[in-house]
Amino acid sequence: MSGTATGTLDIDALLADRKTEIIVCCGSGGVGKTTTAAALGLRAAEQGRKVCVLTIDPARRLAQSMGLTELDNNPRPVKGVGGGPGSLDAMMLDMKRTFDEVVEQQASPEKAAQILNNPFYVALSSSFAGTQEYMAMEKLGQLHAEAVGDDHRWDLIIVDTPPSRSALDFLDAPERLSSMLDGRFIKLLLAPAKGPAKLLTAGFGIVTGALNKVLGAQVLTDMQTFIAAFDTLFGGFRQRAEGTYALLQAEETAFVVVASPEPAAMREASYFVERLAGESMPLAGLVINRVHDEGAQGITAADAESAGRRLASGSATDQVAAELLAIHAARLKVSARESRLKSGFAAAHGGVPTVSVAALAGDVHDLEGLREIGELLAKKD
């Protein structure tokens, strides 16, 4: 699947395959997911695809390179891209605005206003653990509905998953949020609002009294009011979560796991590859970002260190040579460590196509930088 006989991830084949409608870039934080997603989107657009990139809080320079100077929850055209059959739209997820849109679409105007103004909802939609991941999936479902609609606005959606502590959070978010909204504690809080007499017992009064002391009477009231108003939307949340989850398992979706050549990031990539296999989700391959090559050939790290020590006490020219040899030795050691990590991953996951992207001298801050990343992603060893 988008791989070659040598196990190299063929990025251009992946982007050119019209059966591929969604690419999900996933991995732990700080490994270059956002840059990879943006570079894939730009390369696909310039090769004729109509692309929408859904990104999550990109670095300021990268946002500016894509024309996203302000947080915007709606896809906007990226300036400087297009002119042919391809196009590139991009957006940054506004977690709370997406949650508000769901409420406004699914509830009556009166009930929506009641929910949106509830203090507990404001806290839930702004900062509840897992809300960002869930709303990313909600937005993906909305974008896909537009893509397959009458105007076929896009033929490829690329998703940059949120920078979570764990790469698994994106897949776990719908179940966590659904469990939270449908759990026993929520049902217990909802029961007084519905008024079943059998629960209005002394025992329940004791529980409510304890919760008042811990949470405060107003907080508990806000929670009960929110849950009573939100109860009719629970089923819709679960149904959409199940629909988006099924979409992620479909043949038109491809997951690209992104990692850096560091032990923690590679372990996370391994966990995610195994999880995708367990959930029957289509894996395209692994991108390893910021890889260092060996530099000059023919001088081992040991030889460089030995020669450097001999030159260190010599002339000014000798000392400069010693410093260069030290840099070369350090680079060889980094390259060797990265090679061991890549070999370890390949030994454990031999069937996963992989591509390594060389580390750049500076940050990516414009379209030319994204094009360079795209070239490196598509480079065949």
mmCIF file of C-alpha atoms in Angstrom, residues 42 51 53 63-68 75-82 87-91 367 370:
data_model
loop_
_atom_site.group_PDB
_atom_site.id
_atom_site.type_symbol
_atom_site.label_atom_id
_atom_site.label_comp_id
_atom_site.label_asym_id
_atom_site.label_seq_id
_atom_site.Cartn_x
_atom_site.Cartn_y
_atom_site.Cartn_z
ATOM 1 C CA LEU A 42 0.920 21.565 -0.834
ATOM 2 C CA VAL A 51 -6.955 19.576 -0.898
ATOM 3 C CA VAL A 53 -5.626 20.656 5.384
ATOM 4 C CA ALA A 63 0.702 29.394 9.929
ATOM 5 C CA GLN A 64 1.931 32.518 8.173
ATOM 6 C CA SER A 65 3.471 30.456 5.370
ATOM 7 C CA MET A 66 0.001 29.074 4.647
ATOM 8 C CA GLY A 67 -1.713 32.450 4.940
ATOM 9 C CA LEU A 68 -3.316 31.567 8.281
ATOM 10 C CA PRO A 75 -11.220 26.481 5.381
ATOM 11 C CA ARG A 76 -9.574 29.337 3.456
ATOM 12 C CA PRO A 77 -7.571 29.262 0.197
ATOM 13 C CA VAL A 78 -3.790 29.331 0.641
ATOM 14 C CA LYS A 79 -2.346 32.200 -1.395
ATOM 15 C CA GLY A 80 0.272 31.325 -3.970
ATOM 16 C CA VAL A 81 -1.118 27.851 -4.631
ATOM 17 C CA GLY A 82 -3.344 26.907 -7.526
ATOM 18 C CA SER A 87 -6.179 23.850 -5.027
ATOM 19 C CA LEU A 88 -5.220 24.088 -1.367
ATOM 20 C CA ASP A 89 -7.461 25.236 1.475
ATOM 21 C CA ALA A 90 -6.345 25.232 5.074
ATOM 22 C CA MET A 91 -7.870 25.837 8.481
ATOM 23 C CA LEU A 367 5.800 27.779 0.895
ATOM 24 C CA LEU A 370 7.106 23.294 2.544
#
